[in-house]
Coordinates of C-alpha atoms in Angstrom, one line a residue:
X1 CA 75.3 95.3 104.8
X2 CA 76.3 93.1 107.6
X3 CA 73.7 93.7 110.8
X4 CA 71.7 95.8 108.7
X5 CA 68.4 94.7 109.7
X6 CA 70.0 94.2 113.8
X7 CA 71.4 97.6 114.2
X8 CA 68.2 99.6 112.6
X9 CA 65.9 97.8 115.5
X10 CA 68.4 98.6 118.2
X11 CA 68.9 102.4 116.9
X12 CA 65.2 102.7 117.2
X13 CA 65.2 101.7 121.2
X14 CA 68.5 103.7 121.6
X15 CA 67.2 107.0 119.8
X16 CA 63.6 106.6 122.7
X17 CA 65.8 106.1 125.3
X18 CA 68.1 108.7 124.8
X19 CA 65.2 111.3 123.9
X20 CA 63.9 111.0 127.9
X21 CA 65.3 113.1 130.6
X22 CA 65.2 110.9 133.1
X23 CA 64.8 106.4 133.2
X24 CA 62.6 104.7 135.5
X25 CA 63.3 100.8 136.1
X26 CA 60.1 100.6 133.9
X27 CA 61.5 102.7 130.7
X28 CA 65.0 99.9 131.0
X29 CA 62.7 97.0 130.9
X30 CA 60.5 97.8 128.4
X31 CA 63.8 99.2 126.2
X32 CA 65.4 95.9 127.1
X33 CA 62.3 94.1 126.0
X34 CA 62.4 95.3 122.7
X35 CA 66.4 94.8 122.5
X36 CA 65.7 91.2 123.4
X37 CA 63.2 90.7 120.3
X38 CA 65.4 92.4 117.7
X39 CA 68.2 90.3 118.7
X40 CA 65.7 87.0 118.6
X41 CA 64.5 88.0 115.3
X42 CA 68.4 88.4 114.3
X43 CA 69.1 84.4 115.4
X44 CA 70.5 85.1 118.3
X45 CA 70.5 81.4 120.1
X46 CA 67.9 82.0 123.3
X47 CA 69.7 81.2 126.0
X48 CA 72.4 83.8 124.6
X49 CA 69.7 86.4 124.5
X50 CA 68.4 85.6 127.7
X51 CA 71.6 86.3 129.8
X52 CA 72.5 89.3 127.7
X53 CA 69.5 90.5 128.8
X54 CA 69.5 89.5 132.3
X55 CA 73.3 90.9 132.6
X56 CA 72.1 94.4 131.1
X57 CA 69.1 94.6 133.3
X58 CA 70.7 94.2 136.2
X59 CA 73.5 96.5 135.7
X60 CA 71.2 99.1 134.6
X61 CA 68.6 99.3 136.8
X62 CA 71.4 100.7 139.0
X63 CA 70.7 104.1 141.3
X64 CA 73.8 105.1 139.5
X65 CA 72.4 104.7 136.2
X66 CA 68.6 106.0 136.8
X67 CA 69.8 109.2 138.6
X68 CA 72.5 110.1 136.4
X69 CA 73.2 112.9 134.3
X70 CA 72.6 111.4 130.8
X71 CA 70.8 107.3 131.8
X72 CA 70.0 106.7 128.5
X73 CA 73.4 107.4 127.3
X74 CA 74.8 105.4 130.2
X75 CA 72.4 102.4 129.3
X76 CA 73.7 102.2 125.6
X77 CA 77.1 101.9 126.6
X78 CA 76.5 98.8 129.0
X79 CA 74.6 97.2 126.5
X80 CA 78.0 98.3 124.2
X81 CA 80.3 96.6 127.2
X82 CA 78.1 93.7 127.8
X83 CA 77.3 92.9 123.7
X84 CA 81.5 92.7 123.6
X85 CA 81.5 90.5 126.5
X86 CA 79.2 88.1 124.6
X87 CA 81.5 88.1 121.5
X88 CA 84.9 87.5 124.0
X89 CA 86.1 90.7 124.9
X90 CA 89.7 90.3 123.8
X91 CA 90.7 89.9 120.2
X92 CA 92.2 86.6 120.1
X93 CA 95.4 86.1 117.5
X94 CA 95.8 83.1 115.5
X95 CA 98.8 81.0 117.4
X96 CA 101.7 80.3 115.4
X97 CA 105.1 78.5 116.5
X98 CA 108.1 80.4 116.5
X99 CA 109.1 80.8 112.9
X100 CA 111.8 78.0 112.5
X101 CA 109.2 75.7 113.4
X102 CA 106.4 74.3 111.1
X103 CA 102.5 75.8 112.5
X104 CA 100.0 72.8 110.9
X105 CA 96.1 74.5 110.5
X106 CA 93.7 72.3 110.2
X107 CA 90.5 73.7 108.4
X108 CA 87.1 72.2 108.6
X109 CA 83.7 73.2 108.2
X110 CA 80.7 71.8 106.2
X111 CA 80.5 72.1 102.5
X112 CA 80.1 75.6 101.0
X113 CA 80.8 77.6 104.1
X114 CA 84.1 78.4 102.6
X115 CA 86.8 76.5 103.6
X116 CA 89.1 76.5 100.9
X117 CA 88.6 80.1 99.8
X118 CA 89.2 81.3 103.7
X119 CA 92.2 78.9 103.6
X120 CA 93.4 80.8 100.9
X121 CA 92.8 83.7 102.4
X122 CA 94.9 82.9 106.0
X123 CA 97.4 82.1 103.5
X124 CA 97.8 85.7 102.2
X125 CA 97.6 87.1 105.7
X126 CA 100.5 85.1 106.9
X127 CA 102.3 85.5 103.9
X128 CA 101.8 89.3 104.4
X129 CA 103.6 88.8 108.0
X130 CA 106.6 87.2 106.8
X131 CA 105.8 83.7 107.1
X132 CA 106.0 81.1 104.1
X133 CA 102.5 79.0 104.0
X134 CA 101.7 75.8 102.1
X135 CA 98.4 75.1 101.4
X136 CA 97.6 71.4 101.1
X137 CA 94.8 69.9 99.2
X138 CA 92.8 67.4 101.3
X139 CA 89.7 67.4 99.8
X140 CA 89.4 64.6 97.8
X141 CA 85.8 64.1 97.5
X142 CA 84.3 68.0 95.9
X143 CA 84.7 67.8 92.6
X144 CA 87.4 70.7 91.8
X145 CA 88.2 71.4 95.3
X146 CA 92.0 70.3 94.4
X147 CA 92.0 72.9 91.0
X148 CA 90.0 75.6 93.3
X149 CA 92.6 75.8 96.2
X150 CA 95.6 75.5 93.4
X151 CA 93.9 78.8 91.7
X152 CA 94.3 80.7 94.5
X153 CA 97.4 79.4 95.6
X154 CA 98.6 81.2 92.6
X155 CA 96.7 84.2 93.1
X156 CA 97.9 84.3 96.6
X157 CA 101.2 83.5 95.3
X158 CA 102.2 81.0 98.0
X159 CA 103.1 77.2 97.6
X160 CA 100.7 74.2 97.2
X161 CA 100.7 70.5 97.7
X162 CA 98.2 68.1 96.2
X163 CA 98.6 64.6 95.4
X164 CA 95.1 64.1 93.7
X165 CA 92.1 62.6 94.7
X166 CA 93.8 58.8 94.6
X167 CA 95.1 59.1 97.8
X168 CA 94.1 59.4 101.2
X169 CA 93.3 62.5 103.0
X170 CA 95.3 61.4 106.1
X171 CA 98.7 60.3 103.7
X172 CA 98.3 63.6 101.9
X173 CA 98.8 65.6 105.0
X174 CA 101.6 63.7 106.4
X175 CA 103.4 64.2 102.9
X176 CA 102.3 68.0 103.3
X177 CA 104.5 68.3 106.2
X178 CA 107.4 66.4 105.1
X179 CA 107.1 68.4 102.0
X180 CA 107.0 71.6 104.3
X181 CA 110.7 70.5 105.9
X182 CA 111.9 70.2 102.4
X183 CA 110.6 73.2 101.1
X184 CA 111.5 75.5 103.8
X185 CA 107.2 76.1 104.8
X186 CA 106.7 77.1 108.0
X187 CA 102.8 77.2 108.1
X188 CA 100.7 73.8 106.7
X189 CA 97.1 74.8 106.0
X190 CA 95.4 71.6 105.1
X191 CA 92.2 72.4 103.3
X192 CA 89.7 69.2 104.4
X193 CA 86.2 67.8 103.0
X194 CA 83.0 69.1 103.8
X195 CA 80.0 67.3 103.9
X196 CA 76.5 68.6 103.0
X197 CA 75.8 68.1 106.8
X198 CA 77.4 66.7 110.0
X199 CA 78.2 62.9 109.4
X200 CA 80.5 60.2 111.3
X201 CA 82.6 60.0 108.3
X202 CA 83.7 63.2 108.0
X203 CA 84.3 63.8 111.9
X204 CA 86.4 60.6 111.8
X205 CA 88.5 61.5 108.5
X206 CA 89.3 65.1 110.8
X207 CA 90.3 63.0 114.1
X208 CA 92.6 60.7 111.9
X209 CA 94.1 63.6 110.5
X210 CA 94.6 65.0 114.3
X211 CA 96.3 61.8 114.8
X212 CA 98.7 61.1 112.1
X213 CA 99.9 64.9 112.4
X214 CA 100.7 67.3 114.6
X215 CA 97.7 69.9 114.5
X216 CA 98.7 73.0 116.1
X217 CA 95.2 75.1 115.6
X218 CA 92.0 73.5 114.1
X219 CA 90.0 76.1 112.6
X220 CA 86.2 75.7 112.0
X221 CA 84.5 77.9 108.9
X222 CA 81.2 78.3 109.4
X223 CA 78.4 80.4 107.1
X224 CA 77.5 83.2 109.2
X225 CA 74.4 83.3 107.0
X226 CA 72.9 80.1 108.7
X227 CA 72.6 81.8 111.8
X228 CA 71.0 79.2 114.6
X229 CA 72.8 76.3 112.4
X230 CA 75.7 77.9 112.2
X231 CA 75.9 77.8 116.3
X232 CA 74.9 74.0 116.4
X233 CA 77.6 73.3 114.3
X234 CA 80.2 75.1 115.9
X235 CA 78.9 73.1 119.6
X236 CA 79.0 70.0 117.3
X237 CA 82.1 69.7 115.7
X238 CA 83.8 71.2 119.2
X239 CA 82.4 68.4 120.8
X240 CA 83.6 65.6 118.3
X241 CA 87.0 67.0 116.4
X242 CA 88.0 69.6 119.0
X243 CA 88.4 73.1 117.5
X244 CA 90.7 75.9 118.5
X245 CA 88.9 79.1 116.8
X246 CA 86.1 80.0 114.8
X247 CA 85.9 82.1 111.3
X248 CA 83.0 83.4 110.1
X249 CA 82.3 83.3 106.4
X250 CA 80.0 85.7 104.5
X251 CA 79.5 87.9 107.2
X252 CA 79.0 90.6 104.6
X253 CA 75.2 89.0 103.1
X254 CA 74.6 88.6 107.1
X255 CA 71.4 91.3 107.9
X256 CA 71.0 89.9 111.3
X257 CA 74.0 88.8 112.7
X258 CA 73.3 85.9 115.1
X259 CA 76.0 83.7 114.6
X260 CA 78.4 86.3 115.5
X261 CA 76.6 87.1 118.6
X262 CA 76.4 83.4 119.8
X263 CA 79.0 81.4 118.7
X264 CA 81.5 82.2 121.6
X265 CA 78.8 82.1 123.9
X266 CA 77.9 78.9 123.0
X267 CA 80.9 77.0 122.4
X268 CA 83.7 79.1 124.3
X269 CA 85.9 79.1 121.5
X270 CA 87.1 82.5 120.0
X271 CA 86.0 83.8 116.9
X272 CA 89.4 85.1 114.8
X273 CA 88.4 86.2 111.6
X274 CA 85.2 87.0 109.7
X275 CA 84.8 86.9 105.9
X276 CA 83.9 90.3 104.2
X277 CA 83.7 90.0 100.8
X278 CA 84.3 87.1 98.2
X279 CA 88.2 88.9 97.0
X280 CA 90.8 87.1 98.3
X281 CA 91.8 89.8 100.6
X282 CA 88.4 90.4 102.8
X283 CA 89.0 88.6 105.6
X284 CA 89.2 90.5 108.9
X285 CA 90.5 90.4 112.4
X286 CA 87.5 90.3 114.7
X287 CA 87.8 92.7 117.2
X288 CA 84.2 92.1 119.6
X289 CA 85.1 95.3 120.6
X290 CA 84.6 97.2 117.0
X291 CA 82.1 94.5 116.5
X292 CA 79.7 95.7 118.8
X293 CA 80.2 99.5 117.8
X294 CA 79.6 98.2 114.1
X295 CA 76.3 96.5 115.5
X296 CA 75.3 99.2 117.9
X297 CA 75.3 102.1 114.8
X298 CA 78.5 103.6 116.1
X299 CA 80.9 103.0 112.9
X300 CA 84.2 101.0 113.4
X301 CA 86.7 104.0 112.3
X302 CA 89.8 101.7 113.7
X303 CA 88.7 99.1 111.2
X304 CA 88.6 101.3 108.7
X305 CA 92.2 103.1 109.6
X306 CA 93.5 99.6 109.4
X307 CA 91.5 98.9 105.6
X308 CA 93.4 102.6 104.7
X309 CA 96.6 101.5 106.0
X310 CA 96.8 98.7 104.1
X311 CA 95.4 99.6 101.4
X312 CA 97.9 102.0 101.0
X313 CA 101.4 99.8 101.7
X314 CA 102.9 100.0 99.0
X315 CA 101.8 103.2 97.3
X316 CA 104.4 105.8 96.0
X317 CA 104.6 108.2 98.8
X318 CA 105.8 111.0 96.5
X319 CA 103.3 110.6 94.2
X320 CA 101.1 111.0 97.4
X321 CA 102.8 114.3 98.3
X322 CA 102.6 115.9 94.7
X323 CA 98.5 114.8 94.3
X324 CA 98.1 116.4 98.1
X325 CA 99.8 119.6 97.0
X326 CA 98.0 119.8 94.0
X327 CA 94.3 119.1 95.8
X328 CA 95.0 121.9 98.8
X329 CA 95.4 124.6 95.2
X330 CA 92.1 123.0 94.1
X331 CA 93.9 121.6 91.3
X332 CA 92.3 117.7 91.2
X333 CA 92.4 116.4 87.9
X334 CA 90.7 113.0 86.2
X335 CA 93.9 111.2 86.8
X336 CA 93.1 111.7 90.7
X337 CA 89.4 110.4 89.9
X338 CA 90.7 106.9 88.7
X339 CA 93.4 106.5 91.5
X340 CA 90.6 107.3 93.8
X341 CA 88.8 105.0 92.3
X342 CA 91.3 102.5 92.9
X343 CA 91.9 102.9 96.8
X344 CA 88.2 102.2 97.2
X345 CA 88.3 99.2 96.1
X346 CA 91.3 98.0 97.8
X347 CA 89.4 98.8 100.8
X348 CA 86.5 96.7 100.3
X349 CA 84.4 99.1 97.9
X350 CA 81.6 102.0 99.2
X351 CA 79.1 99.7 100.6
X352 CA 82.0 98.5 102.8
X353 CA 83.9 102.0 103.8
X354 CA 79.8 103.5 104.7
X355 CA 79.5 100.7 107.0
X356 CA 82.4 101.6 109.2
X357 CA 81.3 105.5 109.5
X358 CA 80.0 105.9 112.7
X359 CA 75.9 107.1 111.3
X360 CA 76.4 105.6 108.3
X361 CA 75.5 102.3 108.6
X362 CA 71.8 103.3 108.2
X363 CA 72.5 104.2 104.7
X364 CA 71.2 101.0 103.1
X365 CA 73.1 99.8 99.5
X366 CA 70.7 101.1 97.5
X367 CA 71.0 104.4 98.6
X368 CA 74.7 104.3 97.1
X369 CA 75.6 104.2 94.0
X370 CA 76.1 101.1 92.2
X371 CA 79.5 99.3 90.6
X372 CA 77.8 99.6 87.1
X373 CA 77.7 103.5 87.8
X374 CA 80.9 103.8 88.9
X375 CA 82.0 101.8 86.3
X376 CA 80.2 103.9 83.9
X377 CA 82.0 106.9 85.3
X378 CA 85.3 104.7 85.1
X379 CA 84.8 104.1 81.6
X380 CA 84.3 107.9 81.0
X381 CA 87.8 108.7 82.5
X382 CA 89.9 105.8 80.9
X383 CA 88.2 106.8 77.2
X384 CA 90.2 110.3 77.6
X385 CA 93.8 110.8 76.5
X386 CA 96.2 111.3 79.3
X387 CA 96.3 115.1 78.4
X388 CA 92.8 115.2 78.8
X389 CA 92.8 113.6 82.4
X390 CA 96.0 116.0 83.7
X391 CA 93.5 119.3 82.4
X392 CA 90.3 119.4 82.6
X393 CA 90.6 122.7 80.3
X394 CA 90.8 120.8 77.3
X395 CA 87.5 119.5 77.1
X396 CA 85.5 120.8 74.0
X397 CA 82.1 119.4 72.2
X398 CA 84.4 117.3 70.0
X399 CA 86.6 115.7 72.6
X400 CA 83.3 114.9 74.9
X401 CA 81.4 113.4 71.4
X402 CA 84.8 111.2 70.9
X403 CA 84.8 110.3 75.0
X404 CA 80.9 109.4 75.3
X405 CA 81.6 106.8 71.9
X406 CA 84.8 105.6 73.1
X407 CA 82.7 104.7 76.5
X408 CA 80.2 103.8 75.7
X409 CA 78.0 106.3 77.1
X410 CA 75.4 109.0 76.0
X411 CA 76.7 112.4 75.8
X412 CA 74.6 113.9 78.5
X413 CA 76.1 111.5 80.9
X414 CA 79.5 112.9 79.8
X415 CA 78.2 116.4 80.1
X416 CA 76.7 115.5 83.5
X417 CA 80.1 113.8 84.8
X418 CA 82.0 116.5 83.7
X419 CA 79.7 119.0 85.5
X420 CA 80.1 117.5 89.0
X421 CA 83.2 117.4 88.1
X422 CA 83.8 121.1 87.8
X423 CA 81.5 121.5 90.6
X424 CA 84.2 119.5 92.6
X425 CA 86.8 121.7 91.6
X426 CA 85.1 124.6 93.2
X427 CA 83.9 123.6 96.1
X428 CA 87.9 122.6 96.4
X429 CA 89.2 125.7 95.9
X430 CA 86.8 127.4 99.0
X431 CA 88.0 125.1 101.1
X432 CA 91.6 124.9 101.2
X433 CA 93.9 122.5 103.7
X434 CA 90.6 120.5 104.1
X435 CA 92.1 117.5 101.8
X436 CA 96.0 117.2 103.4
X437 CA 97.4 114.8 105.7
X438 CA 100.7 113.8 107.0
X439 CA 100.9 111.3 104.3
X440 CA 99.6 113.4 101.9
X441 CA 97.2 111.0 99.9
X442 CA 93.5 111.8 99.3
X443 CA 92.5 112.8 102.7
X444 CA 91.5 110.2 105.0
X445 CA 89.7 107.8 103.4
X446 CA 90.1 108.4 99.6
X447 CA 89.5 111.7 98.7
X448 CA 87.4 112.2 95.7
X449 CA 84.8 109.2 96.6
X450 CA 83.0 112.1 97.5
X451 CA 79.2 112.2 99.3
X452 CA 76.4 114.3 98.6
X453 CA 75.3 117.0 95.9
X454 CA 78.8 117.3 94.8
X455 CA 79.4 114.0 94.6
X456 CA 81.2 112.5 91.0
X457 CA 78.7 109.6 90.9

């Protein structure tokens, strides 16, 4: 999980601080000491962690503070305020031109920190809010960059523009944007070359583009997972191109989390989106705010809402109602598992949804279960007949024989599936209402994806 090994160190100070009654200046420094080395040993750029510190320390050693009520509550949420500080306080929103007009992104980056996927991925986003993007293929260089981006054109369902690898990156985007008058586009994303590492050539190819076109936002991707580097090449291609926001790719295999925590810092410019997954549909608004609370141990619920929201667009709402009505009775059937099922992997998957609970996050992934069991369980479910998912009742030694072959599985893991399953069904029926909603749905956040003894997996 993202900030895994970050949040665990700073829960530790956070849990000593809160445990004492009362804070001298002493207890703040030597708590402050030990945030400063978790966040060093996360790749946190120095000078970052040095004012951070400094900032905290000096807010905190406060009369105010010391003599409160609850200090060591008081001290965690300065170091909450101050950590969202760092990361630029304000969301910042991608800046489009009105919608008659044509928007022109410019995306660069180094090679492999995602670029064309995340291009992709903006794509889908604005598509989602009305607009009509074209994605143009730049790269010339990357062997199958050009068939990559056209792949998830498709998948993204959205236009694309290529005019192979024969011609130059700077002609292709200006034939981009005529193409975009023609075709009624009103965003160009033009999907440029990496390079293994920062070169001349590649900085020049991005400041020709600038200047044969009119670049209204130059996004830079940068691997979160690179921590320090990924920093020095956010200051670096500021410096030479000129960039107008940041995204952060792979934030999800990111433990520590220093890139995220320095980047703005260091080069002023706002992060606007961080990449959570490899789907085509992980990509994230960065809110420092939430971002902090995520790091800090707290959960990120609004996140989450958001994830659940969307998730849930364009499901049938009376379908909704008649599964709600049919949970508050107790009645939850396999047909319920596999929809379930479904909505947790719109949202990103458990690992994902645990990470956004506020005490969860210290639940590491292989605590959960993983996607072969589920998919185990899966299998179980789609091997009955769609009698024997509507009632449970049916089930007999015969059906359960046919369902463990027809999956796959051993009969005991049938037997045990089945089981928690009915164990489920009670523990339903005592507890009536607890499922509903105004929606209806399956509770909150999926319903049956349920945690602890009684869980289905």
């Amino acid at each position: 999980m993202a900030f895994e090994s970050l949040t665990d160190k700073l829960q530790n100070v956070f849990k000593n601080l809160r445990g004492k009654g009362r804070l001298s200046e002493e207890d703040v420094k030597a708590a402050l000491k030990e945030v400063k080395m978790a966040l060093l040993e996360a790749d946190v750029n120095f000078k970052v962690v040095k004012q951070f510190v400094a900032s905290v320390q000096e807010r905190a050693v406060g009369e105010d503070v010391l003599n409160g009520l609850n200090p060591g509550q008081m001290v965690i949420k300065i170091v909450n305020e101050e950590m969202t500080a760092l990361m630029g306080s304000e969301t910042t929103e991608l800046k489009l031109l009105p919608i008659d007009k044509i928007t022109v992104i410019m995306m660069c980056g180094l090679q492999g920190a995602g670029k064309t996927t995340t291009a992709a991925k903006i794509a889908g986003k604005l598509k989602m809010k009305g607009r009509k993007p074209l994605l143009a293929a730049c790269d010339i260089y990357r062997p199958a960059a050009i068939d990559q981006l056209k792949i998830n054109a498709e998948k993204q369902q959205v236009d694309f523009f290529s005019m192979g690898t024969d011609v130059s990156p700077v002609e292709i985007a200006k034939a981009s944007v005529d193409q975009a008058k023609k075709n009624g586009n009103n965003v160009v994303i033009v999907d440029t070359a990496g390079r293994l590492q920062i070169d001349e050539g590649m900085m020049k190819e991005l400041c020709d583009i600038k200047e044969a076109i009119e670049v209204h936002q130059s996004l830079l991707v940068v691997d979160a997972m690179t921590g320090q580097d990924a920093v020095n090449v956010a200051s670096e291609f500021n410096e030479k191109v000129g960039i107008d926001g940041i995204i952060l790719s792979k934030m999800d295999g990111d433990s520590r989390g220093g890139a995220a925590l320095s980047t703005k810092a260091v080069t002023g410019k706002p992060i606007l989106y961080v990449g959570m997954g490899e789907k085509l549909s992980d990509l994230e608004q960065f809110y420092p705010d939430r971002m902090a609370s995520r790091i800090l141990g707290m959960g990120d619920v609004l996140s989450l809402i958001d994830k659940a929201v969307e998730a849930n667009a364009e499901r049938d709402i009376e379908k909704d109602k008649e599964m709600a009505s049919k949970m508050k009775k107790g009645k939850i059937d396999f047909e319920m598992y596999l929809e379930s099922m479904k909505q947790m992997r719109n949202m990103g998957g458990l690992s994902s949804i645990m990470g956004m609970l506020p005490g969860m996050g210290k639940i590491s992934d292989d605590q959960l279960p993983d996607e072969k069991k589920l998919a185990k369980m899966e299998a179980i479910v789609l091997s009955m007949t769609p009698e024997e998912r509507r009632n449970p009742k049916l089930m007999n030694p015969q059906r359960k024989f046919r369902i463990a072959k027809g999956s796959g599985n051993d009969i005991a893991d049938v037997n045990r599936f089945i089981k928690q399953f009915e164990q489920m069904q009670k523990m339903m029926k005592q507890m009536p209402g607890l499922m509903g909603g105004k929606r209806g749905g399956f509770g909150k956040f999926g319903g049956l994806g349920g945690f602890g003894k009684n869980r289905f997996f």
